[in-house]
């Protein structure tokens, strides 16, 4: 009964985050429209100017490289936007209410991480559908593996969000931190540039190969275009998948630690 009760409680907290999706319908609609423009007009113009000269076999298309990169950046940005939702909940006293409930803090945190990850994942499904339509000819295995990786990545990012927001407990600090994180982590990755090109600038290259976003997006590329992109990826697909799983486990565990050991009601600045 204890395990079943914990699972039910976890599902309820995950459902809480899914319910909040209704408040962001217009935001998601605007992002989908902008994404469609970005991967059609802008991406086509950009791919006409970029060539993978001298690195890999002929036939490699930067357009497909860019499509999956833009999707990864959108998933990261929308997942980190949960930071502002959590900040609002703290200001409104919702977090304190959750802490007062007779539930385990570990279950509360896991439920919020999974729910937030599911919300970010579901928000980006229309974008993923656009990418699939533009790629064309994807195998069911590649689609299923990519969706599983995207969901895991979103949960990991939400774990990062919970760890930081519930540690700093400051609305102003949240705005600054996640503005900087969104800009820096996306740009210091292989979202727009392959690792083989970044290797010419050592600091940029080492930042990119240690960046979980790089491992996630390059894993997606190898799922869809293994032969074409495996020489451009930051690592072997098995290593990238392990890195992604470690990222998820580590950040969700960090969020659990913050909520169980560090977080108390009040003190929001």
Short mmCIF file of C-alpha atoms in Angstrom, two decimals:
data_model
loop_
_atom_site.label_atom_id
_atom_site.label_comp_id
_atom_site.label_asym_id
_atom_site.label_seq_id
_atom_site.Cartn_x
_atom_site.Cartn_y
_atom_site.Cartn_z
CA UNK A 1 0.00 0.00 0.00
CA UNK A 2 2.87 2.38 0.75
CA UNK A 3 4.39 2.02 -2.72
CA UNK A 4 1.00 2.41 -4.40
CA UNK A 5 0.28 5.50 -2.32
CA UNK A 6 3.63 7.01 -3.29
CA UNK A 7 2.98 6.32 -6.97
CA UNK A 8 -0.46 7.92 -6.74
CA UNK A 9 0.99 10.98 -5.01
CA UNK A 10 3.77 11.24 -7.60
CA UNK A 11 1.20 11.07 -10.39
CA UNK A 12 -0.88 13.81 -8.76
CA UNK A 13 2.10 16.18 -8.57
CA UNK A 14 2.99 15.40 -12.19
CA UNK A 15 -0.61 16.12 -13.14
CA UNK A 16 -0.33 19.49 -11.38
CA UNK A 17 2.34 20.56 -13.87
CA UNK A 18 0.35 19.22 -16.81
CA UNK A 19 -2.68 21.25 -15.73
CA UNK A 20 -0.61 24.42 -15.88
CA UNK A 21 -0.17 23.87 -19.62
CA UNK A 22 -3.58 25.40 -20.26
CA UNK A 23 -2.31 28.81 -19.15
CA UNK A 24 0.40 28.80 -21.84
CA UNK A 25 -1.61 27.79 -24.91
CA UNK A 26 -1.14 31.14 -26.66
CA UNK A 27 2.58 31.15 -25.82
CA UNK A 28 3.03 27.70 -27.37
CA UNK A 29 1.00 28.65 -30.45
CA UNK A 30 3.25 31.66 -31.07
CA UNK A 31 6.38 29.54 -30.58
CA UNK A 32 5.11 26.93 -33.05
CA UNK A 33 4.46 29.61 -35.68
CA UNK A 34 7.89 31.17 -35.13
CA UNK A 35 9.51 27.73 -35.21
CA UNK A 36 7.83 26.92 -38.52
CA UNK A 37 9.19 30.15 -40.02
CA UNK A 38 12.64 29.52 -38.57
CA UNK A 39 12.99 26.00 -40.01
CA UNK A 40 11.60 26.88 -43.42
CA UNK A 41 12.54 30.38 -44.58
CA UNK A 42 15.55 31.11 -42.36
CA UNK A 43 16.91 27.56 -42.29
CA UNK A 44 16.75 27.20 -46.07
CA UNK A 45 18.58 30.48 -46.55
CA UNK A 46 21.22 29.51 -44.00
CA UNK A 47 21.78 26.02 -45.41
CA UNK A 48 22.36 27.54 -48.84
CA UNK A 49 25.34 29.41 -47.39
CA UNK A 50 26.87 26.61 -45.30
CA UNK A 51 28.78 23.59 -46.55
CA UNK A 52 30.59 20.78 -44.72
CA UNK A 53 33.73 21.10 -46.80
CA UNK A 54 36.54 18.64 -46.23
CA UNK A 55 35.14 17.01 -43.10
CA UNK A 56 32.88 14.18 -44.23
CA UNK A 57 31.59 12.39 -47.28
CA UNK A 58 29.56 14.25 -49.82
CA UNK A 59 25.80 14.40 -49.48
CA UNK A 60 25.79 15.67 -45.89
CA UNK A 61 23.12 18.33 -45.56
CA UNK A 62 23.48 21.22 -43.12
CA UNK A 63 19.74 21.81 -43.37
CA UNK A 64 18.98 18.55 -41.53
CA UNK A 65 21.78 19.27 -39.06
CA UNK A 66 20.21 22.66 -38.33
CA UNK A 67 16.64 21.32 -38.04
CA UNK A 68 17.45 19.00 -35.16
CA UNK A 69 19.59 21.69 -33.54
CA UNK A 70 16.74 24.19 -33.52
CA UNK A 71 14.39 21.58 -32.06
CA UNK A 72 16.88 20.85 -29.25
CA UNK A 73 17.23 24.56 -28.47
CA UNK A 74 13.44 25.00 -28.32
CA UNK A 75 13.05 22.00 -26.00
CA UNK A 76 15.76 23.36 -23.70
CA UNK A 77 14.25 26.87 -23.66
CA UNK A 78 10.71 25.72 -22.97
CA UNK A 79 11.88 23.31 -20.27
CA UNK A 80 13.86 26.07 -18.54
CA UNK A 81 10.82 28.35 -18.72
CA UNK A 82 9.47 26.23 -15.87
CA UNK A 83 11.80 28.32 -13.70
CA UNK A 84 9.46 31.27 -13.96
CA UNK A 85 6.45 29.09 -13.12
CA UNK A 86 8.19 27.75 -10.00
CA UNK A 87 9.21 31.29 -9.01
CA UNK A 88 5.60 32.44 -9.30
CA UNK A 89 4.43 29.50 -7.20
CA UNK A 90 6.90 30.42 -4.48
CA UNK A 91 5.70 34.04 -4.46
CA UNK A 92 2.06 32.90 -4.34
CA UNK A 93 2.68 30.47 -1.46
CA UNK A 94 1.94 27.35 -3.49
CA UNK A 95 5.36 25.84 -2.80
CA UNK A 96 4.89 26.37 0.93
CA UNK A 97 1.49 24.70 0.69
CA UNK A 98 3.01 21.68 -1.06
CA UNK A 99 5.69 21.45 1.62
CA UNK A 100 3.01 21.42 4.32
CA UNK A 101 1.25 18.40 2.82
CA UNK A 102 1.73 14.99 4.51
CA UNK A 103 3.77 13.60 1.61
CA UNK A 104 7.40 12.67 1.22
CA UNK A 105 9.49 15.48 -0.19
CA UNK A 106 11.26 13.01 -2.47
CA UNK A 107 7.94 12.04 -4.04
CA UNK A 108 6.93 15.70 -4.35
CA UNK A 109 10.17 16.54 -6.15
CA UNK A 110 10.08 13.53 -8.46
CA UNK A 111 6.47 14.30 -9.35
CA UNK A 112 7.28 17.93 -10.15
CA UNK A 113 10.35 16.96 -12.20
CA UNK A 114 8.45 14.36 -14.22
CA UNK A 115 5.41 16.60 -14.62
CA UNK A 116 7.49 19.59 -15.70
CA UNK A 117 9.46 17.41 -18.09
CA UNK A 118 6.28 15.98 -19.58
CA UNK A 119 4.83 19.47 -20.00
CA UNK A 120 7.93 20.73 -21.83
CA UNK A 121 8.03 17.57 -23.95
CA UNK A 122 4.35 17.83 -24.92
CA UNK A 123 4.70 21.55 -25.71
CA UNK A 124 7.39 20.75 -28.26
CA UNK A 125 5.64 17.82 -29.94
CA UNK A 126 4.23 20.11 -32.71
CA UNK A 127 7.78 21.31 -33.40
CA UNK A 128 9.02 17.73 -33.47
CA UNK A 129 6.26 16.89 -35.95
CA UNK A 130 7.37 19.76 -38.20
CA UNK A 131 10.96 18.50 -38.07
CA UNK A 132 9.85 14.95 -38.98
CA UNK A 133 7.85 16.27 -41.93
CA UNK A 134 10.83 18.27 -43.20
CA UNK A 135 13.29 15.39 -42.70
CA UNK A 136 11.06 12.80 -44.34
CA UNK A 137 11.52 9.04 -44.30
CA UNK A 138 12.32 8.55 -40.61
CA UNK A 139 12.16 4.99 -39.31
CA UNK A 140 9.78 4.17 -36.43
CA UNK A 141 12.80 3.16 -34.34
CA UNK A 142 14.47 6.55 -34.85
CA UNK A 143 11.25 8.40 -33.97
CA UNK A 144 10.64 6.34 -30.82
CA UNK A 145 14.26 6.64 -29.63
CA UNK A 146 14.27 10.40 -30.28
CA UNK A 147 11.03 10.91 -28.35
CA UNK A 148 12.38 8.91 -25.40
CA UNK A 149 15.61 10.94 -25.42
CA UNK A 150 13.68 14.22 -25.65
CA UNK A 151 11.48 13.32 -22.69
CA UNK A 152 14.48 12.27 -20.60
CA UNK A 153 16.35 15.47 -21.50
CA UNK A 154 13.35 17.65 -20.58
CA UNK A 155 13.05 15.95 -17.18
CA UNK A 156 16.74 16.54 -16.56
CA UNK A 157 16.45 20.22 -17.44
CA UNK A 158 13.48 20.61 -15.09
CA UNK A 159 15.60 18.97 -12.36
CA UNK A 160 18.19 21.68 -13.01
CA UNK A 161 15.47 24.34 -12.83
CA UNK A 162 14.13 23.08 -9.51
CA UNK A 163 17.62 22.83 -8.01
CA UNK A 164 18.55 26.40 -8.89
CA UNK A 165 15.23 28.19 -8.31
CA UNK A 166 14.58 26.55 -4.95
CA UNK A 167 18.15 27.27 -3.86
CA UNK A 168 18.39 30.94 -4.78
CA UNK A 169 14.76 31.71 -3.77
CA UNK A 170 14.86 35.06 -5.56
CA UNK A 171 12.66 36.24 -8.40
CA UNK A 172 15.24 38.72 -9.69
CA UNK A 173 18.06 36.18 -9.49
CA UNK A 174 15.90 33.63 -11.33
CA UNK A 175 15.33 36.05 -14.21
CA UNK A 176 19.02 36.84 -14.56
CA UNK A 177 20.32 33.29 -14.06
CA UNK A 178 18.05 31.60 -16.55
CA UNK A 179 18.42 34.36 -19.10
CA UNK A 180 22.19 33.81 -18.98
CA UNK A 181 21.91 30.00 -18.83
CA UNK A 182 19.59 29.85 -21.82
CA UNK A 183 21.90 32.04 -23.89
CA UNK A 184 25.20 30.46 -22.84
CA UNK A 185 24.32 26.77 -22.75
CA UNK A 186 22.61 26.83 -26.14
CA UNK A 187 25.46 28.74 -27.81
CA UNK A 188 28.26 26.76 -26.16
CA UNK A 189 27.03 23.54 -27.73
CA UNK A 190 26.85 21.74 -31.07
CA UNK A 191 23.32 22.93 -31.75
CA UNK A 192 24.39 25.16 -34.64
CA UNK A 193 28.01 24.09 -35.25
CA UNK A 194 29.50 20.57 -35.35
CA UNK A 195 32.23 19.65 -32.89
CA UNK A 196 34.77 19.15 -35.69
CA UNK A 197 34.44 22.82 -36.62
CA UNK A 198 34.53 24.00 -33.01
CA UNK A 199 37.78 22.08 -32.45
CA UNK A 200 39.61 25.01 -34.05
CA UNK A 201 38.80 27.09 -30.95
CA UNK A 202 39.87 25.00 -27.93
CA UNK A 203 37.84 26.72 -25.14
CA UNK A 204 34.70 26.67 -27.28
CA UNK A 205 35.29 23.04 -28.21
CA UNK A 206 35.80 21.78 -24.65
CA UNK A 207 32.75 23.71 -23.45
CA UNK A 208 30.69 22.12 -26.21
CA UNK A 209 31.81 18.51 -25.69
CA UNK A 210 31.07 18.73 -21.96
CA UNK A 211 27.66 20.34 -22.55
CA UNK A 212 24.68 17.96 -22.06
CA UNK A 213 22.81 19.81 -24.83
CA UNK A 214 25.54 18.77 -27.29
CA UNK A 215 25.20 15.12 -26.33
CA UNK A 216 21.42 15.28 -26.61
CA UNK A 217 21.27 16.97 -30.02
CA UNK A 218 24.06 14.85 -31.53
CA UNK A 219 22.31 11.73 -30.24
CA UNK A 220 19.18 12.81 -32.11
CA UNK A 221 21.21 13.33 -35.27
CA UNK A 222 22.73 9.86 -35.09
CA UNK A 223 19.28 8.34 -34.59
CA UNK A 224 18.07 9.82 -37.86
CA UNK A 225 21.26 9.98 -39.94
CA UNK A 226 23.76 7.62 -38.37
CA UNK A 227 26.14 7.17 -41.29
CA UNK A 228 26.15 10.86 -42.20
CA UNK A 229 26.50 12.38 -38.74
CA UNK A 230 28.43 9.88 -36.63
CA UNK A 231 31.73 11.47 -37.65
CA UNK A 232 30.46 14.87 -36.51
CA UNK A 233 29.03 13.80 -33.15
CA UNK A 234 30.76 14.73 -29.90
CA UNK A 235 31.08 11.06 -28.98
CA UNK A 236 29.93 7.51 -29.64
CA UNK A 237 26.11 7.08 -29.53
CA UNK A 238 26.31 4.71 -26.54
CA UNK A 239 28.43 7.22 -24.63
CA UNK A 240 26.07 10.08 -25.52
CA UNK A 241 23.07 8.04 -24.34
CA UNK A 242 24.87 7.23 -21.07
CA UNK A 243 25.78 10.89 -20.63
CA UNK A 244 22.14 11.86 -21.13
CA UNK A 245 20.95 9.31 -18.55
CA UNK A 246 23.59 10.51 -16.11
CA UNK A 247 22.50 14.10 -16.68
CA UNK A 248 18.88 13.21 -15.87
CA UNK A 249 19.71 11.11 -12.81
CA UNK A 250 22.19 13.66 -11.47
CA UNK A 251 19.99 16.75 -11.85
CA UNK A 252 16.84 15.08 -10.51
CA UNK A 253 18.86 13.77 -7.54
CA UNK A 254 20.19 17.29 -6.97
CA UNK A 255 16.62 18.62 -6.94
CA UNK A 256 15.61 15.94 -4.43
CA UNK A 257 18.58 16.88 -2.22
CA UNK A 258 17.67 20.60 -2.29
CA UNK A 259 14.03 19.97 -1.42
CA UNK A 260 14.76 17.36 1.26
CA UNK A 261 17.75 18.98 2.95
CA UNK A 262 17.86 22.68 2.09
CA UNK A 263 14.39 24.00 1.34
CA UNK A 264 12.24 25.63 3.99
CA UNK A 265 9.15 27.79 3.64
CA UNK A 266 9.53 31.56 3.44
CA UNK A 267 12.63 33.54 2.66
CA UNK A 268 11.65 34.41 -0.91
CA UNK A 269 13.29 37.60 -2.04
#
